[in-house]
Amino acid sequence: MLIKRPLTKVKQISNNMAKEQLEVLNALDVAKTQLYHLTAIVVAGMGFFTDAYDLFCISLVTKLLGRIYYHRDGATKPGTLPPNVSAAVNGVAFCGTLAGQLFFGWLGDKLGRKKVYGMTLMLMVLCSIASGLSFGHTPKGVMTTLCFFRFWLGFGIGGDYPLSATIMSEYANKKTRGAFIAAVFAMQGFGILCGGMVAIIISALFKAGYPAPAYKVNASASTVPEADLAWRLIVMFGALPAGLTYYWRMKMPETARYTALVAKNAKQAASDMSRVLQVEIEAEQEKVEKLAQEKGNDFGLFTIQFLRRHGLHLLGTTTTWFLLDIAFYSQNLFQKDIFSAIGWIPPPETMNAMEEVYKIARAQTLIALCSTVPGYWFTVVFIDKIGRFAIQLMGFFFMTAFMFALAIPYDHWTHKDNRIGFVIMYSLTFFFANFGPNATTFVVPAEIFPARLRSTCHGISAAAGKAGAMVGAFGFLYAAQSNDPKKADAGYPPGIGVRKSLIVLGFINFFGMLLTLLVPESKGKSLEEMSKENEDNNNNNNNNRSNIIL
């Protein structure tokens, strides 16, 4: 028995827009939300939970690493990581992530989503543990091994971006596809929140178990020897959630769109989705072979036809993600410095090492709880109602507005009575980043490109984002330093200050808003309709021009 009424309706609609549509893809497009959808969200989402934890937990312990490994006797302030070391520790994972997004994105289209999916997770588990076990007898040795393992940790994280997005988009139905992909990405918010909570718990336990004076009271005693174990535990915890989901990730079948449209195995696609959807679906091998013989849809990435059909789309997804990540990661990685600059976190010399970790983690957790996590889930709720384009445009607009509202009257916000207002405004920029382009830049590339290039194009878009993250991580590290050499952190040249840095970030968000005009709306459309994979040659030729404008 075949699926009857729902499939009949979709078949009538799809025949108007496409030459041929496979029944298994129709079944996926109209499927009601079922347990397998929720399972896929959790399994893919736990990868993103781990991604966020691993990427952002390092910002919680960099101050502690400076105290442990770069303490100088007689210094008035605690030790800090030298500029080159700090840049490497914060940025090396992004280098690995960028490489992983390109490599695993390409591999996901060549070998299949499922075959590559397990590789990325195991790499994340092993490198999380290895990062915490970083060895050496000197600061240089420890930092070198930490950076080495964090590069490969980032490499595994990078693969998770295109694969998770592509798998979720190819499993989902048309009606709620945006919400499902956004829900996977929203687990990133819980990862950031968990990072802060784990750091709070571990620092509180060590603070209670190993009391120490403030740095200005007794510099050498303010950092207890056991603090070296604390940062390692915080870093290694990221292996736990990833390891727990490995089995379920391996149990997921290959997506029907890859199996049918790329591997050309209609029988396997129908069998897999019949089991998943718990309905009987006809294997249409002849139709798959007929589609494979069509000359209009066999173009590669580096072809004129791809450039005509999807060139502006790829430009839009890469540039908006690039600009978004400059602002997002510079804010997220260095929020401890921003809070210190406005006095929300006390001067480091007034605290011992574990107390500083505790207060940095508490600030990050508060921001995550009040703005980051809600922002992600607002996107989940509204993305299929108001669309990707509107959310991304709105998010960039409010990020621009709040960034300028923070930067222009910056001196006003630094006064003690106004600091809570600064934190609220700063939180709103995070809220609209996540109820905005931080989510939509992840969703859209998984929907608008052909199945045979979907993972690759998502990887390219995500890699552009990580290039932006590196600009934010490295650039903001130097730019946010005070223009007064005496007030700059040890080893850093004078910068332009936090105020001017925030103004620059405001302009970056504004340009992101303008470039959003290149990104098409995919709400309510099938993946084949967006990529135009099933249109005949005449329709392709007639629609090339309009497709570029969209």
XYZ file of C-alpha atoms in Angstrom:
550
model
C 0.000 0.000 0.000
C 1.193 3.495 -0.783
C 0.571 6.649 1.182
C -2.615 7.985 -0.354
C -4.249 11.333 0.281
C -1.292 13.371 1.559
C 0.959 12.101 -1.225
C -1.692 12.707 -3.881
C -1.988 16.358 -2.881
C 1.736 16.895 -2.870
C 2.091 15.093 -6.178
C -0.392 17.458 -7.791
C 1.442 20.489 -6.436
C 4.913 19.220 -7.252
C 3.936 18.353 -10.827
C 3.198 22.030 -11.372
C 6.676 23.089 -10.307
C 8.792 20.082 -11.243
C 9.117 17.588 -13.985
C 9.447 14.546 -11.733
C 9.317 14.144 -7.969
C 10.143 10.938 -6.166
C 7.447 9.521 -3.936
C 9.907 9.002 -1.077
C 10.746 12.724 -1.130
C 7.062 13.632 -1.248
C 6.536 11.416 1.795
C 9.257 13.240 3.699
C 7.904 16.653 2.696
C 4.416 15.997 4.088
C 5.302 13.710 7.013
C 3.830 14.708 10.356
C 6.222 15.370 13.201
C 7.153 11.969 14.604
C 9.512 10.421 17.110
C 12.272 10.064 14.525
C 12.253 13.847 13.975
C 12.718 14.445 17.696
C 15.389 11.739 17.893
C 17.289 13.321 15.004
C 17.111 16.745 16.699
C 18.519 15.348 19.949
C 21.245 13.260 18.287
C 22.392 16.033 15.959
C 21.804 18.672 18.623
C 24.068 17.010 21.174
C 26.876 17.423 18.690
C 26.200 21.152 18.656
C 25.892 21.198 22.419
C 29.423 19.787 22.529
C 30.644 22.147 19.787
C 29.579 25.213 21.751
C 30.875 23.868 25.043
C 34.291 23.090 23.581
C 34.638 26.360 21.665
C 33.569 28.677 24.478
C 34.813 26.912 27.623
C 38.354 28.059 26.824
C 37.346 31.699 27.407
C 36.441 30.744 30.984
C 39.900 29.444 31.812
C 42.299 31.715 29.890
C 42.651 34.042 32.883
C 43.406 31.015 35.051
C 45.992 29.728 32.571
C 47.730 33.099 32.749
C 47.844 32.962 36.557
C 49.181 29.405 36.617
C 51.777 29.484 33.849
C 52.757 33.145 33.479
C 52.995 34.405 37.057
C 55.832 36.878 37.664
C 57.077 37.437 41.187
C 56.633 41.020 42.314
C 54.093 41.932 39.602
C 51.224 44.156 40.722
C 48.712 42.164 38.643
C 48.235 38.404 38.183
C 49.951 36.705 35.257
C 48.218 36.833 31.886
C 48.762 34.905 28.688
C 51.141 36.762 26.339
C 49.354 38.184 23.266
C 50.623 35.528 20.868
C 49.769 32.685 23.270
C 46.317 34.098 24.039
C 45.582 34.524 20.342
C 46.696 30.944 19.665
C 44.722 29.396 22.537
C 41.566 31.299 21.620
C 41.907 31.082 17.853
C 43.517 27.747 17.003
C 40.241 25.853 17.408
C 38.674 28.197 14.848
C 41.456 27.364 12.386
C 40.702 23.674 12.858
C 36.966 24.303 12.588
C 37.361 26.157 9.297
C 39.455 23.323 7.840
C 36.997 20.721 9.148
C 33.989 22.496 7.656
C 35.550 22.526 4.204
C 36.909 18.978 4.361
C 33.968 17.175 5.976
C 31.465 19.246 4.003
C 33.047 17.988 0.772
C 33.386 14.455 2.159
C 29.716 14.395 3.208
C 28.702 14.850 -0.423
C 31.214 12.284 -1.660
C 30.792 9.437 0.854
C 27.399 10.167 2.350
C 26.260 11.993 5.466
C 26.116 8.976 7.772
C 29.577 7.560 6.983
C 31.272 10.817 7.902
C 29.030 11.681 10.855
C 30.644 9.258 13.287
C 34.188 10.343 12.403
C 33.556 13.920 13.525
C 32.051 12.886 16.851
C 34.863 10.512 17.800
C 37.436 13.147 16.905
C 35.658 15.584 19.231
C 35.570 13.080 22.102
C 39.229 12.101 21.833
C 40.512 15.660 21.415
C 38.413 17.024 24.294
C 40.070 14.520 26.599
C 43.514 15.096 25.084
C 43.155 18.880 25.512
C 42.646 18.389 29.231
C 45.654 16.088 29.394
C 47.958 18.648 27.758
C 51.421 17.798 28.990
C 54.798 19.423 29.393
C 57.107 20.726 32.111
C 57.143 24.327 30.890
C 54.429 26.872 30.029
C 55.473 26.647 26.385
C 55.114 22.869 26.400
C 51.640 22.918 27.964
C 50.357 25.680 25.687
C 51.797 24.009 22.579
C 50.142 20.672 23.280
C 46.889 22.398 24.277
C 46.843 24.283 20.975
C 47.690 21.131 19.021
C 44.773 19.155 20.444
C 42.380 22.105 20.225
C 43.157 22.428 16.520
C 42.047 18.827 15.933
C 39.118 19.310 18.281
C 38.080 22.219 16.058
C 38.579 20.017 12.986
C 35.988 17.574 14.327
C 33.647 20.380 15.370
C 33.909 21.819 11.865
C 32.565 18.633 10.332
C 29.537 18.729 12.590
C 28.255 21.986 11.050
C 27.528 20.912 7.450
C 26.637 17.331 8.344
C 24.158 18.110 11.139
C 22.455 20.846 9.133
C 22.252 18.746 5.978
C 20.990 15.620 7.744
C 18.294 17.548 9.593
C 17.165 19.422 6.484
C 16.932 16.195 4.482
C 14.966 14.402 7.198
C 12.488 17.219 7.888
C 9.158 18.067 6.290
C 8.467 21.339 4.468
C 6.219 22.803 7.132
C 8.566 22.598 10.121
C 11.990 22.159 8.500
C 13.267 25.549 9.643
C 12.271 24.876 13.244
C 13.952 21.448 13.218
C 17.264 22.761 11.848
C 17.121 25.758 14.190
C 16.423 23.431 17.135
C 19.625 21.512 16.362
C 21.555 24.769 16.304
C 19.777 26.007 19.438
C 21.534 23.284 21.413
C 24.569 25.531 21.050
C 22.954 27.858 23.575
C 22.664 25.055 26.101
C 26.308 24.175 25.445
C 27.385 27.732 26.303
C 25.135 27.672 29.368
C 26.509 24.302 30.452
C 30.082 25.559 30.068
C 29.379 28.368 32.483
C 27.607 26.094 34.959
C 30.356 23.462 34.925
C 32.957 26.179 35.520
C 30.870 27.609 38.377
C 30.555 24.217 40.065
C 34.202 23.220 39.673
C 35.559 26.633 40.716
C 33.211 26.737 43.723
C 34.336 23.276 44.829
C 38.011 24.136 44.466
C 37.512 27.507 46.136
C 35.857 25.843 49.121
C 38.266 22.910 49.247
C 41.456 24.924 48.800
C 41.004 28.411 50.333
C 43.438 31.043 49.083
C 44.010 34.770 49.710
C 43.462 37.480 47.106
C 46.369 38.233 44.798
C 47.138 41.594 46.398
C 47.315 39.939 49.844
C 49.626 37.087 48.840
C 50.410 36.824 45.150
C 52.047 33.384 45.089
C 49.468 31.785 47.409
C 46.455 33.165 45.513
C 46.793 30.402 42.909
C 46.773 27.005 44.606
C 48.585 24.085 42.881
C 45.259 22.251 42.522
C 44.059 24.986 40.154
C 45.959 23.180 37.400
C 43.482 20.310 37.737
C 40.450 22.623 37.691
C 40.936 23.958 34.165
C 41.641 20.477 32.859
C 38.358 19.146 34.269
C 36.422 22.029 32.740
C 37.960 21.375 29.309
C 37.550 17.578 29.416
C 33.879 17.638 30.404
C 33.016 18.341 26.747
C 33.798 14.731 25.855
C 30.902 13.405 27.939
C 27.805 14.554 25.979
C 29.448 13.734 22.633
C 30.398 10.234 23.753
C 26.881 9.508 25.007
C 25.304 10.130 21.581
C 27.800 8.221 19.412
C 25.750 4.976 19.370
C 22.548 6.732 18.316
C 24.344 8.713 15.657
C 25.572 5.461 14.101
C 22.056 3.986 14.171
C 20.587 6.770 12.024
C 19.986 5.655 8.404
C 21.430 7.614 5.500
C 19.121 10.392 4.335
C 16.771 9.450 1.502
C 17.755 12.511 -0.499
C 21.396 11.486 -0.556
C 20.604 7.821 -1.228
C 18.142 8.557 -4.034
C 19.461 11.741 -5.658
C 23.217 11.312 -5.187
C 23.842 7.565 -4.718
C 20.985 6.776 -7.183
C 19.685 3.900 -5.046
C 15.906 4.328 -4.956
C 15.294 0.919 -3.392
C 17.502 1.645 -0.386
C 16.004 5.118 0.036
C 12.459 3.745 -0.002
C 13.406 0.955 2.409
C 15.079 3.305 4.887
C 12.247 5.827 4.901
C 9.542 3.157 5.008
C 11.105 1.967 8.238
C 11.529 5.461 9.624
C 8.088 6.775 8.633
C 6.402 3.418 9.309
C 4.616 3.440 5.960
C 5.139 1.559 2.721
C 6.821 3.599 -0.019
C 7.366 2.467 -3.597
C 10.947 2.236 -4.842
C 11.024 4.177 -8.120
C 14.361 3.159 -9.604
C 13.319 3.984 -13.158
C 12.408 7.518 -12.156
C 15.756 7.934 -10.361
C 17.621 6.731 -13.450
C 15.589 9.076 -15.637
C 16.425 12.014 -13.383
C 20.091 10.983 -13.452
C 20.084 11.206 -17.249
C 18.790 14.788 -17.256
C 21.594 17.073 -18.429
C 20.319 20.238 -16.791
C 21.021 19.152 -13.211
C 24.420 17.497 -13.336
C 26.573 20.608 -12.991
C 29.369 20.801 -10.448
C 30.440 23.462 -8.004
C 33.006 25.112 -10.278
C 30.767 25.584 -13.320
C 29.104 28.488 -15.082
C 25.707 26.912 -14.473
C 26.259 26.793 -10.708
C 27.440 30.401 -10.805
C 24.314 31.471 -12.683
C 21.891 29.520 -10.540
C 23.443 29.726 -7.059
C 26.413 32.103 -7.281
C 24.679 35.041 -5.577
C 23.089 32.674 -3.064
C 26.513 31.370 -2.035
C 27.870 34.915 -1.911
C 24.990 35.885 0.358
C 25.355 32.942 2.751
C 29.141 33.288 3.019
C 29.331 37.062 3.492
C 26.507 37.310 6.020
C 27.926 34.427 8.069
C 31.407 35.988 7.887
C 30.215 39.364 9.174
C 27.933 37.852 11.806
C 30.724 35.767 13.326
C 33.117 38.715 13.566
C 30.620 40.401 15.885
C 29.279 37.303 17.627
C 32.555 35.621 18.543
C 34.368 38.799 19.518
C 31.548 39.527 21.958
C 31.298 35.986 23.270
C 34.972 35.198 23.677
C 35.845 38.511 25.257
C 32.775 39.305 27.301
C 34.886 38.781 30.422
C 37.080 41.688 29.284
C 34.052 43.858 28.543
C 32.569 43.120 31.962
C 35.918 43.901 33.572
C 36.145 47.169 31.633
C 32.808 48.380 33.012
C 33.582 47.089 36.489
C 31.039 44.255 36.545
C 33.847 41.803 37.346
C 36.203 43.082 40.092
C 39.873 43.834 39.312
C 41.836 40.556 39.157
C 44.243 41.531 41.948
C 41.311 41.654 44.404
C 40.527 37.940 43.852
C 42.254 34.605 44.057
C 42.482 32.393 40.973
C 39.399 30.228 41.553
C 37.293 33.197 42.600
C 38.087 34.886 39.288
C 37.028 31.794 37.320
C 33.822 31.677 39.360
C 32.891 35.297 38.648
C 33.745 35.110 34.938
C 31.654 31.922 34.624
C 28.786 33.480 36.561
C 28.707 36.476 34.194
C 28.767 34.248 31.087
C 26.049 31.993 32.515
C 23.821 34.962 33.284
C 24.144 36.286 29.730
C 23.485 32.815 28.290
C 20.452 32.241 30.512
C 18.843 35.641 29.965
C 19.578 36.297 26.289
C 21.514 33.636 24.380
C 19.275 30.620 25.062
C 15.946 32.495 24.730
C 17.142 34.033 21.455
C 17.800 30.611 19.914
C 14.379 29.283 20.891
C 12.546 32.378 19.689
C 14.005 31.504 16.289
C 12.778 27.909 16.604
C 9.241 29.117 17.333
C 8.996 31.837 14.677
C 11.242 30.759 11.776
C 8.521 28.851 9.932
C 5.965 31.578 10.646
C 7.749 34.788 9.636
C 10.538 33.271 7.540
C 14.334 33.165 7.490
C 14.823 36.426 5.600
C 12.738 38.549 7.998
C 14.425 37.095 11.094
C 17.932 37.618 9.701
C 17.209 41.183 8.583
C 15.587 42.028 11.911
C 18.436 40.472 13.897
C 21.152 42.401 12.081
C 19.132 45.630 12.428
C 18.751 45.341 16.203
C 22.340 44.182 16.665
C 23.429 47.330 14.838
C 21.130 49.536 16.880
C 22.125 48.118 20.268
C 25.826 48.109 19.416
C 25.721 51.807 18.598
C 23.563 52.441 21.675
C 26.324 50.872 23.764
C 29.243 52.488 21.975
C 28.236 56.106 21.411
C 27.438 56.921 25.087
C 30.054 54.417 26.329
C 31.342 56.681 29.099
C 27.799 56.881 30.467
C 27.605 53.083 30.779
C 30.908 52.830 32.663
C 29.558 54.788 35.631
C 28.749 52.492 38.518
C 25.049 53.384 38.638
C 24.595 52.564 34.935
C 26.430 49.243 34.709
C 23.325 47.117 35.001
C 21.882 49.036 32.054
C 25.013 48.230 30.057
C 24.629 44.522 30.823
C 20.970 44.616 29.740
C 21.824 46.354 26.460
C 24.742 43.991 25.885
C 22.432 41.020 26.530
C 19.961 42.308 23.946
C 22.658 42.222 21.261
C 23.106 38.515 22.060
C 19.349 37.950 22.037
C 18.954 39.428 18.558
C 22.068 37.661 17.294
C 20.424 34.357 18.166
C 16.883 35.439 17.302
C 18.464 36.523 14.060
C 21.473 35.795 11.850
C 23.361 33.429 14.169
C 20.566 30.889 13.630
C 19.438 31.720 10.095
C 22.953 31.687 8.599
C 23.101 28.062 9.757
C 19.638 27.113 8.473
C 19.508 28.619 4.983
C 22.620 27.011 3.377
C 21.174 23.597 4.258
C 18.047 24.330 2.202
C 18.893 26.198 -0.991
C 21.605 24.131 -2.721
C 21.328 20.833 -4.679
C 21.630 17.571 -2.723
C 24.910 16.588 -4.387
C 26.465 19.957 -3.344
C 24.441 20.717 -0.202
C 26.980 19.625 2.399
C 29.863 21.204 0.467
C 28.120 24.575 0.103
C 27.075 24.578 3.739
C 30.681 23.818 4.680
C 31.923 26.723 2.541
C 29.387 29.075 4.126
C 30.256 27.901 7.628
C 33.991 28.193 6.902
C 33.455 31.818 5.880
C 31.809 32.267 9.266
C 34.792 30.811 11.074
C 37.085 33.113 9.105
C 35.001 35.905 10.587
C 35.309 34.330 14.034
C 39.088 34.416 13.686
C 38.961 38.076 12.715
C 36.833 38.698 15.786
C 38.975 36.566 18.086
C 42.345 37.933 16.970
C 41.292 41.453 15.990
C 39.175 42.267 19.014
C 41.876 40.926 21.325
C 44.143 43.744 20.215
C 41.603 46.387 19.233
C 39.814 46.430 22.594
C 43.016 47.304 24.474
C 43.103 50.803 25.943
C 44.786 53.478 23.826
C 46.716 54.393 26.964
C 49.812 52.123 27.024
C 49.751 52.093 30.830
C 46.216 50.666 30.892
C 46.741 47.984 28.235
C 47.206 44.384 29.384
C 50.755 43.224 29.871
C 52.470 42.506 26.548
C 49.775 44.109 24.403
C 50.253 47.233 22.290
C 47.740 50.061 22.748
C 44.471 49.503 20.897
C 41.478 51.631 19.994
C 39.589 50.809 23.194
C 36.309 49.037 23.863
C 34.155 51.989 22.736
C 35.647 52.283 19.242
C 35.723 48.502 18.913
C 31.980 48.400 19.568
C 31.443 51.101 16.914
C 33.361 48.977 14.387
C 31.216 45.972 15.289
C 28.104 48.114 14.788
C 29.139 48.924 11.214
C 29.906 45.243 10.582
C 26.355 44.341 11.635
C 24.978 47.068 9.350
C 26.772 45.610 6.325
C 25.456 42.176 7.305
C 21.929 43.607 7.106
C 22.565 44.913 3.577
C 24.044 41.620 2.325
C 21.039 39.705 3.665
C 19.253 40.982 0.537
C 21.193 38.317 -1.430
C 19.746 35.450 0.634
C 16.534 33.799 -0.707
C 13.524 32.861 1.408
C 13.006 29.092 1.720
C 10.003 28.982 4.081
C 7.422 26.379 3.111
C 9.263 25.149 0.026
C 10.691 21.700 -0.602
C 14.445 21.319 -0.915
C 14.058 20.325 -4.560
C 11.939 23.403 -5.237
C 14.604 25.670 -3.720
C 17.499 24.029 -5.577
C 15.377 23.484 -8.741
C 16.789 19.958 -9.036
C 13.652 18.501 -10.585
C 12.880 21.174 -13.155
C 13.280 20.346 -16.801
C 15.841 22.073 -18.961
C 13.410 24.587 -20.441
C 12.227 25.692 -17.043
C 15.817 25.904 -15.857
C 16.767 28.178 -18.733
C 13.727 30.396 -18.237
C 14.253 30.681 -14.501
C 18.012 31.216 -14.397
C 17.561 34.973 -14.537
C 14.914 35.185 -11.813
C 16.825 32.733 -9.645
C 19.830 35.089 -9.567
C 17.652 37.991 -8.494
C 15.957 36.104 -5.640
